Coordinates of C-alpha atoms in Angstrom, one line a residue:
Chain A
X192 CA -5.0 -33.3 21.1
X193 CA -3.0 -30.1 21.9
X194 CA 0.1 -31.6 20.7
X195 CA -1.8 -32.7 17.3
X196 CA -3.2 -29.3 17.0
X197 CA 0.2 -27.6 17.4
X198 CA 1.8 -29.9 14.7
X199 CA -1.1 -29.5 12.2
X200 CA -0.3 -25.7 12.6
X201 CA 3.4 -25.7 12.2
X202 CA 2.7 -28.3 9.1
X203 CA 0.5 -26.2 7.8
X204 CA 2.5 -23.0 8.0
X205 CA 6.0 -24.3 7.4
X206 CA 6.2 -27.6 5.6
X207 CA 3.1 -28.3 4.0
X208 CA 2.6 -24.9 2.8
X209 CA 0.2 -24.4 -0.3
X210 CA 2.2 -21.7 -1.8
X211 CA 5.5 -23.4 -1.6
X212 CA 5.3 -27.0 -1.3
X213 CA 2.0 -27.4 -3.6
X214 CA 2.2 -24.0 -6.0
X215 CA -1.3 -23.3 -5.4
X216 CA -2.7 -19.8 -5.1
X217 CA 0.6 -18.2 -7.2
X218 CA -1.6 -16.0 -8.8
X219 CA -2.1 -13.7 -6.2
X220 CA 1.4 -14.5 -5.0
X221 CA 2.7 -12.9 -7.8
X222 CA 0.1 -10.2 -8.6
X223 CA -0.1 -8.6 -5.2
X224 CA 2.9 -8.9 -3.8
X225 CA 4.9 -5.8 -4.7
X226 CA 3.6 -3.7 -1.8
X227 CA 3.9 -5.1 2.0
X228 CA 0.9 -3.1 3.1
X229 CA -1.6 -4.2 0.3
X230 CA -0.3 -8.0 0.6
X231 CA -0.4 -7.9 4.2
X232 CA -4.3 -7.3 4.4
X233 CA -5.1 -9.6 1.3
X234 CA -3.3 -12.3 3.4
X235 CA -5.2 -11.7 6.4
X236 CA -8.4 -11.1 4.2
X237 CA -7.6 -14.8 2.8
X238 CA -6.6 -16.2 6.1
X239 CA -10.3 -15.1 7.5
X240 CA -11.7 -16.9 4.2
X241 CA -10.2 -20.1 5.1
X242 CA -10.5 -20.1 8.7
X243 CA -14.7 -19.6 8.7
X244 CA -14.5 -22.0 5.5
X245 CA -12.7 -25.4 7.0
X246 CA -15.6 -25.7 10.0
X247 CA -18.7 -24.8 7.5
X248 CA -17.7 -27.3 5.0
X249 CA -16.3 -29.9 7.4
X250 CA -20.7 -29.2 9.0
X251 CA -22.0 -29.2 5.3
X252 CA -20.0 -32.4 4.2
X253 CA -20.2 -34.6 7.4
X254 CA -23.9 -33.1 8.4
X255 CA -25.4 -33.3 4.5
X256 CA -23.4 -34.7 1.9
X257 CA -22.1 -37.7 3.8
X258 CA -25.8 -38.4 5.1
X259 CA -27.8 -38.0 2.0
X260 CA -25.1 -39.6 0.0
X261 CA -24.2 -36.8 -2.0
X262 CA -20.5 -36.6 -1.9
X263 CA -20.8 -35.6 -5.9
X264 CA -21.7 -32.2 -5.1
X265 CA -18.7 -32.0 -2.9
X266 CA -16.8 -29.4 -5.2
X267 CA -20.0 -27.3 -6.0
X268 CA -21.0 -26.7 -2.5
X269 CA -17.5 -25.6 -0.9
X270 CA -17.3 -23.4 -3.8
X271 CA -20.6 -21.7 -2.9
X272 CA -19.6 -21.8 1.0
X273 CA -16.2 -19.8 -0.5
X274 CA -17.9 -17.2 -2.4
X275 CA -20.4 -16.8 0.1
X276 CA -17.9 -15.7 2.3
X277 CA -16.0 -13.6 0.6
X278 CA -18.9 -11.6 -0.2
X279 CA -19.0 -11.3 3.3
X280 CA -15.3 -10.0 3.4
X281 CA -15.7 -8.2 0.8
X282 CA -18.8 -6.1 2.2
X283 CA -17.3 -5.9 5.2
X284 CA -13.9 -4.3 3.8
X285 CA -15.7 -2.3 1.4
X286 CA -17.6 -0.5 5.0
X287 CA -14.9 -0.1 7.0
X288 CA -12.0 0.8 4.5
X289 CA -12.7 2.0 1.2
X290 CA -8.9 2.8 0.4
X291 CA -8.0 -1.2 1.5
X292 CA -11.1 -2.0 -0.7
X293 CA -9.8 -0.1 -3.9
X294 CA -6.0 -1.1 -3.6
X295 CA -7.0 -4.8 -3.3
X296 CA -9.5 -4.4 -6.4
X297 CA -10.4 -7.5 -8.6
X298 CA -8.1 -9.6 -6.1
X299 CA -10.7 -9.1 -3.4
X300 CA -13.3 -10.9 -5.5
X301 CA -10.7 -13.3 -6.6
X302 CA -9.9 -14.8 -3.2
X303 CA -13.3 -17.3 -4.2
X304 CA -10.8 -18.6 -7.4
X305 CA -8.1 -18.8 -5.4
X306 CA -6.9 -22.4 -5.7
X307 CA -5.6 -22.5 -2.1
X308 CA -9.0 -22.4 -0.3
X309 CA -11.1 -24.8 -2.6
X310 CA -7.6 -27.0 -2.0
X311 CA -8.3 -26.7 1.7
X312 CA -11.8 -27.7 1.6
X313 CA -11.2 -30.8 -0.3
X314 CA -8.5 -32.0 1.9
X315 CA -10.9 -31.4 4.9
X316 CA -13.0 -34.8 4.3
X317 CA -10.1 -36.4 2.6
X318 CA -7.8 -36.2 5.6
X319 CA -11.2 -37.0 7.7
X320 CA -10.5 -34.1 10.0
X321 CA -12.4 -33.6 13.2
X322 CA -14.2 -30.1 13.3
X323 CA -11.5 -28.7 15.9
X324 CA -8.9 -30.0 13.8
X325 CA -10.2 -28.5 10.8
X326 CA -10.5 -25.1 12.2
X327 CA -6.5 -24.8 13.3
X328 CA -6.2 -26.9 9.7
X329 CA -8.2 -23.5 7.9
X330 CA -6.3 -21.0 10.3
X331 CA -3.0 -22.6 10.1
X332 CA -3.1 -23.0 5.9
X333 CA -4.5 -19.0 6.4
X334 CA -1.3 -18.1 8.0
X335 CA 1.0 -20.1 5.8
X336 CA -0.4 -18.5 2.9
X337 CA -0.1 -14.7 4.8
X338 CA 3.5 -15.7 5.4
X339 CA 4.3 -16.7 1.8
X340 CA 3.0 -13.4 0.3
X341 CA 4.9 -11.4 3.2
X342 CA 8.2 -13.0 2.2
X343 CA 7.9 -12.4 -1.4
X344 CA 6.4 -8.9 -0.9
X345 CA 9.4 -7.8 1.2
X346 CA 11.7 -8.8 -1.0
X347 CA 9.7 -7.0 -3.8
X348 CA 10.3 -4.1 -2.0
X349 CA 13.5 -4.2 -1.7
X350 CA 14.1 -5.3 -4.9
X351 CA 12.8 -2.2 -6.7
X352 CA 15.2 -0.4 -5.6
X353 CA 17.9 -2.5 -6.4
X354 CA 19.7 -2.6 -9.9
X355 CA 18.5 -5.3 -11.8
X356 CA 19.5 -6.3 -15.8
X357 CA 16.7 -4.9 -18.1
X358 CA 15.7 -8.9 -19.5
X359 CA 15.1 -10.0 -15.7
X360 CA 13.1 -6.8 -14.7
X361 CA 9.4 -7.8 -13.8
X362 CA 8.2 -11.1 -14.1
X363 CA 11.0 -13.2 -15.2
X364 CA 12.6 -12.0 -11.4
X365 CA 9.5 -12.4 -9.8
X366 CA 9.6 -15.8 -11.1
X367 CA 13.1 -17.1 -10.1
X368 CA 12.3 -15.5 -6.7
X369 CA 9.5 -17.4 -6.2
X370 CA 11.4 -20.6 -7.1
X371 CA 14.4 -20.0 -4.8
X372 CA 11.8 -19.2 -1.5
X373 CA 10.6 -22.5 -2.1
X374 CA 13.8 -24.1 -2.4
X375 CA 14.3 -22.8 0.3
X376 CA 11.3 -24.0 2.1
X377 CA 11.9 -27.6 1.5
X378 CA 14.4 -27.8 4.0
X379 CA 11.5 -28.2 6.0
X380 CA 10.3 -31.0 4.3
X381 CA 10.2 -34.3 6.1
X382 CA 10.4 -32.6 9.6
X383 CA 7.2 -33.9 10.9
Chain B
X72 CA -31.4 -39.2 -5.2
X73 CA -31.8 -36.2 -7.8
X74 CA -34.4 -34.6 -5.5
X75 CA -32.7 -34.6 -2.3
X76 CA -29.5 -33.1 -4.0
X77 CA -31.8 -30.3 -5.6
X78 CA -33.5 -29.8 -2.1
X79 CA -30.2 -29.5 -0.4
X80 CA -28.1 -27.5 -2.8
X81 CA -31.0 -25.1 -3.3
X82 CA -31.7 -24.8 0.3
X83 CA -28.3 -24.3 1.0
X84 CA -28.1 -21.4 -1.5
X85 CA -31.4 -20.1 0.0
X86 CA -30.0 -20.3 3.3
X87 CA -26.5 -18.2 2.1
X88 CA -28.9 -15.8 0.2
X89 CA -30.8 -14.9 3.1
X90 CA -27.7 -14.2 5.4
X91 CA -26.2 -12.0 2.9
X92 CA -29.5 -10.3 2.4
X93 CA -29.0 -9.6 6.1
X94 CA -24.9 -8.9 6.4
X95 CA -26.0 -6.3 2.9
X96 CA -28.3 -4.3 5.4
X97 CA -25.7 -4.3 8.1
X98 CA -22.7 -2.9 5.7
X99 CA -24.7 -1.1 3.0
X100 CA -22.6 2.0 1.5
X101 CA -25.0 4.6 0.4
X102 CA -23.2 6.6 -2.6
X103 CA -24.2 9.2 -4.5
X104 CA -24.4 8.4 -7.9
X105 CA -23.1 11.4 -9.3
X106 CA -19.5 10.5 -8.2
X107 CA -19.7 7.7 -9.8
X108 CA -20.3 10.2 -13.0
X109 CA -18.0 12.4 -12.6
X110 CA -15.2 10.2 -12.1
X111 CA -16.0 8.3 -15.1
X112 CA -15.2 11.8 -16.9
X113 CA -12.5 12.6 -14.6
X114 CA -8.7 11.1 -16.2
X115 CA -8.3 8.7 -14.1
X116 CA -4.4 9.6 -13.7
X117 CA -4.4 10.3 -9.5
X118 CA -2.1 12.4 -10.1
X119 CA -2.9 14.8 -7.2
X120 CA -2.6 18.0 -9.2
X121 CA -5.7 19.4 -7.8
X122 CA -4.8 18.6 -4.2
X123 CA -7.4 16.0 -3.7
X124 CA -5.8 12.3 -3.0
X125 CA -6.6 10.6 -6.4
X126 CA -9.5 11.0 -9.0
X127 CA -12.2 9.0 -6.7
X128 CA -11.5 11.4 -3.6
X129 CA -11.7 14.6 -6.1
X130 CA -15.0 13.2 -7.7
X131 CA -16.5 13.2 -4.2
X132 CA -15.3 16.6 -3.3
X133 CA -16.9 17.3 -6.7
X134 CA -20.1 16.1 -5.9
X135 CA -20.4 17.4 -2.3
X136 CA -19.9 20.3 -4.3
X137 CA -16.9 21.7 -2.2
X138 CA -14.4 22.8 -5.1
X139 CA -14.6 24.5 -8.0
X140 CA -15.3 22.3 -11.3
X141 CA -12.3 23.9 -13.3
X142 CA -10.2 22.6 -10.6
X143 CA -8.7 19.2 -12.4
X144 CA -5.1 20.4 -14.4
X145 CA -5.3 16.6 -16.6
X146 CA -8.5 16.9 -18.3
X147 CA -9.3 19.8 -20.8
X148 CA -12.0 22.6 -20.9
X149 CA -14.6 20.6 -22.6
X150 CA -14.7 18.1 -19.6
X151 CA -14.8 20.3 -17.1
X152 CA -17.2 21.5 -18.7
X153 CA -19.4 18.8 -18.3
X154 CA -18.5 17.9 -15.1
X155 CA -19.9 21.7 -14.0
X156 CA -22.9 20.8 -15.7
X157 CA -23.2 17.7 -13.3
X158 CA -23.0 19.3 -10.5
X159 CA -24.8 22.6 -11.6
X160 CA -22.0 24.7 -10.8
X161 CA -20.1 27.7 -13.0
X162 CA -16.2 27.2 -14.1
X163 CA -13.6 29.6 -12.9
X164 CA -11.1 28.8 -15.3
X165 CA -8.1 28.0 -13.2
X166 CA -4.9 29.4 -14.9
X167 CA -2.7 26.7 -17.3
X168 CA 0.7 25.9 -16.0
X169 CA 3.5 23.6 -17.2
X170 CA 6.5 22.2 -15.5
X171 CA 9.9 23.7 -16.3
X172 CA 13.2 22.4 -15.6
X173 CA 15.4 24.9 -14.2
X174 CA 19.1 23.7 -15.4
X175 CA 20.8 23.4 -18.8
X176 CA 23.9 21.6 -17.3
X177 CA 23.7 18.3 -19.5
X178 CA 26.6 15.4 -19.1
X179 CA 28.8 17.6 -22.1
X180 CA 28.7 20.7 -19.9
X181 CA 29.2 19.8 -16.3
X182 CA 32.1 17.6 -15.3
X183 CA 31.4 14.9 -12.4
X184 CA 33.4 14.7 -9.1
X185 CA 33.2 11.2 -8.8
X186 CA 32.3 8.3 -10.2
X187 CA 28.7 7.1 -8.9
X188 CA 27.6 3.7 -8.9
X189 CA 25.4 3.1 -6.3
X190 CA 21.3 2.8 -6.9
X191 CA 20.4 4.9 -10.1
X192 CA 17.9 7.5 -8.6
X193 CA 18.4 11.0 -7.9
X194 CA 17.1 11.0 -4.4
X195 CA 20.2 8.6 -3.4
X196 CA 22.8 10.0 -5.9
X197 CA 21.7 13.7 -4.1
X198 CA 22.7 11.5 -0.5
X199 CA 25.8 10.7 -1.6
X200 CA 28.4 12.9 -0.7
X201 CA 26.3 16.0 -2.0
X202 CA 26.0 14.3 -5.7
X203 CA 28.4 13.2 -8.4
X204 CA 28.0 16.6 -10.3
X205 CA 30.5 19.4 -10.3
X206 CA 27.7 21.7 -9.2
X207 CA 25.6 21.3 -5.9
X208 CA 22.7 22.6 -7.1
X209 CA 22.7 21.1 -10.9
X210 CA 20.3 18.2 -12.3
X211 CA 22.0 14.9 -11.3
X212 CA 19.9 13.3 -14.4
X213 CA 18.7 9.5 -13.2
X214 CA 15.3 10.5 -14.0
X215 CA 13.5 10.4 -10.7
X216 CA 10.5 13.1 -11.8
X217 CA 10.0 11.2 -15.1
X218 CA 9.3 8.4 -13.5
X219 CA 7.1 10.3 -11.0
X220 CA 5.2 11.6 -13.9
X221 CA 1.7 10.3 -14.6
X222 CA 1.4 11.1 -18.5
X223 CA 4.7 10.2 -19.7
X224 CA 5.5 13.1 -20.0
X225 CA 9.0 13.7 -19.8
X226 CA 11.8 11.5 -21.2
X227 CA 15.6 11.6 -21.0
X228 CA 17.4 13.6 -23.4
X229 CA 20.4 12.9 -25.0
X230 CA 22.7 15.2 -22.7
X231 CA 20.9 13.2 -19.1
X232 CA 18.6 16.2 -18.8
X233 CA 15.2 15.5 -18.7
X234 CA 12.9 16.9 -21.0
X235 CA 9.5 18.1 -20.6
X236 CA 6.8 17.3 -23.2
X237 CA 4.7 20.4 -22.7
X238 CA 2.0 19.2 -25.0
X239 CA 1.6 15.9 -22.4
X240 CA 2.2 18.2 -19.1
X241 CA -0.6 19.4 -17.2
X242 CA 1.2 20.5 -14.5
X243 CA 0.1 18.3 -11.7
X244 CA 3.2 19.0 -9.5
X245 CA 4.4 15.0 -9.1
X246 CA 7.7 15.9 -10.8
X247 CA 8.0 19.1 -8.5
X248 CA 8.0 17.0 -5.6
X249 CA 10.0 14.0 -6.8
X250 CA 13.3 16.2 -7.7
X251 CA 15.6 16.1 -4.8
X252 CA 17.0 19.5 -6.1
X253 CA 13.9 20.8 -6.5
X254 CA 15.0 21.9 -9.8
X255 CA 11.4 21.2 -11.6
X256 CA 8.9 24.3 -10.6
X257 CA 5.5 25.1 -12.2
X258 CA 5.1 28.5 -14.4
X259 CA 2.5 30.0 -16.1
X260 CA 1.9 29.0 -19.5
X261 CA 1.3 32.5 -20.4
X262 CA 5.2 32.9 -19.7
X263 CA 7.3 33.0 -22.4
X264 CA 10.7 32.8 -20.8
X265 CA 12.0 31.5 -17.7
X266 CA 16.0 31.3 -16.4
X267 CA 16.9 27.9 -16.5
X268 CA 19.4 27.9 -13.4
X269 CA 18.8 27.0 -9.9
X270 CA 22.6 28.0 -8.2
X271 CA 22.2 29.8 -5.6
X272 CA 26.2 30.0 -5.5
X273 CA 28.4 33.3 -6.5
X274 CA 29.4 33.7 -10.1
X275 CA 32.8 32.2 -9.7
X276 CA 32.3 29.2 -8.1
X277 CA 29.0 29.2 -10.7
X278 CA 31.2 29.8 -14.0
X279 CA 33.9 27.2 -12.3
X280 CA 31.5 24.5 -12.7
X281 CA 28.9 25.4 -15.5
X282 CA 29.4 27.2 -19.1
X283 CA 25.6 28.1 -18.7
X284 CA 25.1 28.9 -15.3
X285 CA 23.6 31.8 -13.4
X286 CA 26.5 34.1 -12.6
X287 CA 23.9 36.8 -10.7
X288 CA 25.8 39.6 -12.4
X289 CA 22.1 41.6 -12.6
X290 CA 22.4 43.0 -16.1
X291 CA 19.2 41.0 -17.3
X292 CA 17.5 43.2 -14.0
X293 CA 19.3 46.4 -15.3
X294 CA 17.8 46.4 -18.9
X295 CA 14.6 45.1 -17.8
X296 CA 12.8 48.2 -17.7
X297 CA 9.8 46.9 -16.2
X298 CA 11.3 45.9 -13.1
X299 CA 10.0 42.7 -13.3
X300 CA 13.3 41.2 -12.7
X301 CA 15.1 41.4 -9.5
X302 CA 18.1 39.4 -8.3
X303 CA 17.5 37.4 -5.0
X304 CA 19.9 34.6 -3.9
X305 CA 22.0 35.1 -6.6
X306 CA 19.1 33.9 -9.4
X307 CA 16.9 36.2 -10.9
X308 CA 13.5 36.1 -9.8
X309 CA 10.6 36.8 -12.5
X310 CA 7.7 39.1 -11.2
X311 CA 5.8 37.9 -14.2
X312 CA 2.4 40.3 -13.7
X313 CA 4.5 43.6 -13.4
X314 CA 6.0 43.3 -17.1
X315 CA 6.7 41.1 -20.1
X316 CA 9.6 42.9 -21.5
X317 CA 12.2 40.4 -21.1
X318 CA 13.2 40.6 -24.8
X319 CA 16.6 42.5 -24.0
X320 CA 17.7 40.5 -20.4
X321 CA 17.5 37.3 -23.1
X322 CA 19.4 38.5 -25.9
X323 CA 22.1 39.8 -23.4
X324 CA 22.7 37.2 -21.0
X325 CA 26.2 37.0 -20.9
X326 CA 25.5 32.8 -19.8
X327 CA 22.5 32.4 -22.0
X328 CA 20.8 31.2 -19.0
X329 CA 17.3 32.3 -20.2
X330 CA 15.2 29.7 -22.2
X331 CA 12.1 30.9 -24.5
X332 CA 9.4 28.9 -24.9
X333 CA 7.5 30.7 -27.7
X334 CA 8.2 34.4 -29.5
X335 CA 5.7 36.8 -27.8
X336 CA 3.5 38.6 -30.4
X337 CA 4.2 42.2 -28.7
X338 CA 6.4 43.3 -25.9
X339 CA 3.5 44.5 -23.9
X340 CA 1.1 42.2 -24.0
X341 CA 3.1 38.9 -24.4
X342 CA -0.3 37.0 -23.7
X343 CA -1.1 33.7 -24.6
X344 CA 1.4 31.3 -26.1
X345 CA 0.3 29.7 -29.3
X346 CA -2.8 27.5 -29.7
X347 CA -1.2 24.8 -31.0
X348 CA 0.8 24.2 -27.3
X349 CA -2.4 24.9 -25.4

């Protein structure tokens, strides 16, 4: 069980990770990510999202859907569980730090389009998860995502400092970058 | 089959409504709407001129009433104007200023000790073995307060000098603070002249360096009958309220280190520059 849990993590985190191995949830990857502080908390803000989300849908789909037959509304109902929570986050930010909740503007409200966490909740009764597995599976895609947009916000930073030939400023660099992290990333591949 | 998944979508929706209802009472914000107001009128810039951190913070301040309504350099009269009316307050016109650069040694006029190639911003080109240009205390040119200015306001000219758009300044200070050299400073915009020199160095190692540089030879504070100049550090230092009569110390600056922003309309009073620039 432990060992299961530790490999689902490390999965989840290194090898299977949406960003890089399935491009999911780029659009945050590359709007937020040229300041460490501001990507740091959207990372953990997402990482809350789809840590509370993997146990409540794994409940609604198992405890509901399955029972009453109603897979169908699968995709409607873990997108209602996301935006319910981010409302939550997003209440909760906006209380206890107004400056976090005005840097992260529209992309606080955005976390409930962000590909990544609908992704998550789809696999959860695809992969038939237990509800223990499901939780590390939410926490440990969280982190994985946290770490992509760390990477690429570092080397954001640095980057703007550096001197870089007018027709790759902006997003054609941004874009490379993010290519070359994932290269990068599939050395992992095939590990587990 | 339709009814149960009508009964459990909508209760599951009733059920999320009902905890947000609760979570909403937990982190409610109460706000006063007339922030909200006023920082709809106020530019928008955060450019920190008035001393508050950003437009939001200075609406608030606005609205608790703590500062004076005049207080925000980026927008004009009118809304301020308004904004006083909000808040039911009077305007004490805060005096106009406008950013000045104080150096006229372009890329023709100063020779450079070295070759610099390392990151293109002033701040590092300053770190770097006390600057590429032949004097220490000279614009270096990489443009690190135009791209600390809010409004676009300045641009490179064609000598690596910035240049100041004085119709687009309003004097927030960002430039001030961004120049290593701390060669941008804030005047009045009821001055009409200002020395554009910042060495602090003696007039040979000055005239060594620059054609146009401040030699501190004191004639501009000898013919200034007024007083109002006086030489400190080796630069002339304006006393701008005790007299206006810097019409002679210009003409005869033996560097032409004095630049004039408009033609005063009389010696004695050289009041307000013209409308058009206000």
């Amino acid at each position: 069980m432990l060992k299961e849990i530790v490999l689902l993590m490390l999965g989840s985190i290194l090898i299977n990770n949406f960003v890089f191995a399935y491009f999911l949830g780029t659009c945050p990857y590359l709007g937020v990510t040229d300041k460490l502080s501001s990507s740091l908390s959207l990372g953990a803000a997402t990482t809350f999202v789809m840590t509370l989300t993997a146990p409540i849908v794994w409940l609604i789909n198992n405890y509901l859907l399955v029972r009453f037959n109603l897979i169908f509304l699968q995709n409607v109902t873990f997108i209602l569980v996301i935006a319910v929570l981010v409302q939550l986050v997003e209440m909760f930010i906006r209380k206890t730090s107004p400056v976090l909740y005005r840097t992260l503007g529209i992309f606080l409200p955005l976390i409930t389009t962000n590909c990544c966490i609908l992704f998550l909740a789809i696999l959860i009764p695809i992969r038939e998860y237990s509800l223990v597995t499901s939780l590390f599976f939410g926490i440990g895609s969280g982190l994985g995502f946290m770490l992509a947009l760390i990477i690429m916000a570092g080397i954001r930073e640095e980057l703007s400092l550096a001197d870089i030939p007018p027709s790759l400023k902006g997003a054609p660099l941004t874009l490379i970058l993010a290519g070359l992290i994932a290269l990068s990333f599939m050395g992992f591949a095939g590990l587990l | 089959m339709v009814g149960t998944s009508i009964l459990i979508l909508g209760g599951l929706s009733l059920a999320f409504a009902v905890l947000l209802a609760f979570a909403a009472r937990f982190f409610t914000v109460s706000e006063d709407p007339l922030v909200a107001k006023i920082e709809e009128l106020l530019p928008g810039s955060n450019c920190g001129g008035c001393g508050a951190a950003g437009c939001r913070a200075l609406a608030e301040l606005l609205a608790a009433r703590k500062v004076d309504p005049g207080i925000c350099v980026a927008s004009n009269a009118e809304t301020n104007a308004k904004i006083a009316a909000l808040t039911g307050q009077s305007v004490n016109l805060v005096e106009k200023r406008v950013a000045v650069l104080r150096c006229q040694g372009g890329r023709s006029r100063v020779k450079e000790r070295f070759r610099y190639t390392g990151i293109p911003t002033c701040t590092v080109a300053n770190l770097t073995a006390g600057g590429p240009k032949e004097c220490l205390y000279g614009c270096l040119g990489y443009g690190d307060c135009l791209r600390a200015c809010p409004f676009g306001a300045i641009s490179l000219g064609e000598e690596g000098l910035p240049v100041i758009d004085e119709a687009k300044c309003v004097a927030c200070g960002r430039c001030v603070a961004a120049c290593p050299r701390r060669l941008v400073t804030l005047i009045s915009r009821r001055q009409w002249t200002y020395v554009a020199c910042s060495s602090r160095n003696k007039g040979k190692t000055v005239k060594d360096a620059c054609p146009v540089g401040c030699i501190a030879c004191g004639l501009c504070a000898k013919v200034t009958k007024s007083g109002a100049i006086v030489i400190e550090d080796n630069l002339p230092r304006m006393n701008y309220e005790k007299g206006q009569d810097f019409e002679e110390a210009v003409k005869r600056c033996p560097m032409h280190c004095f630049v004039v922003r408009f033609t005063p309309r009389t010696s004695s009073d050289a009041g307000s520059e013209p409308a058009a620039k206000a």
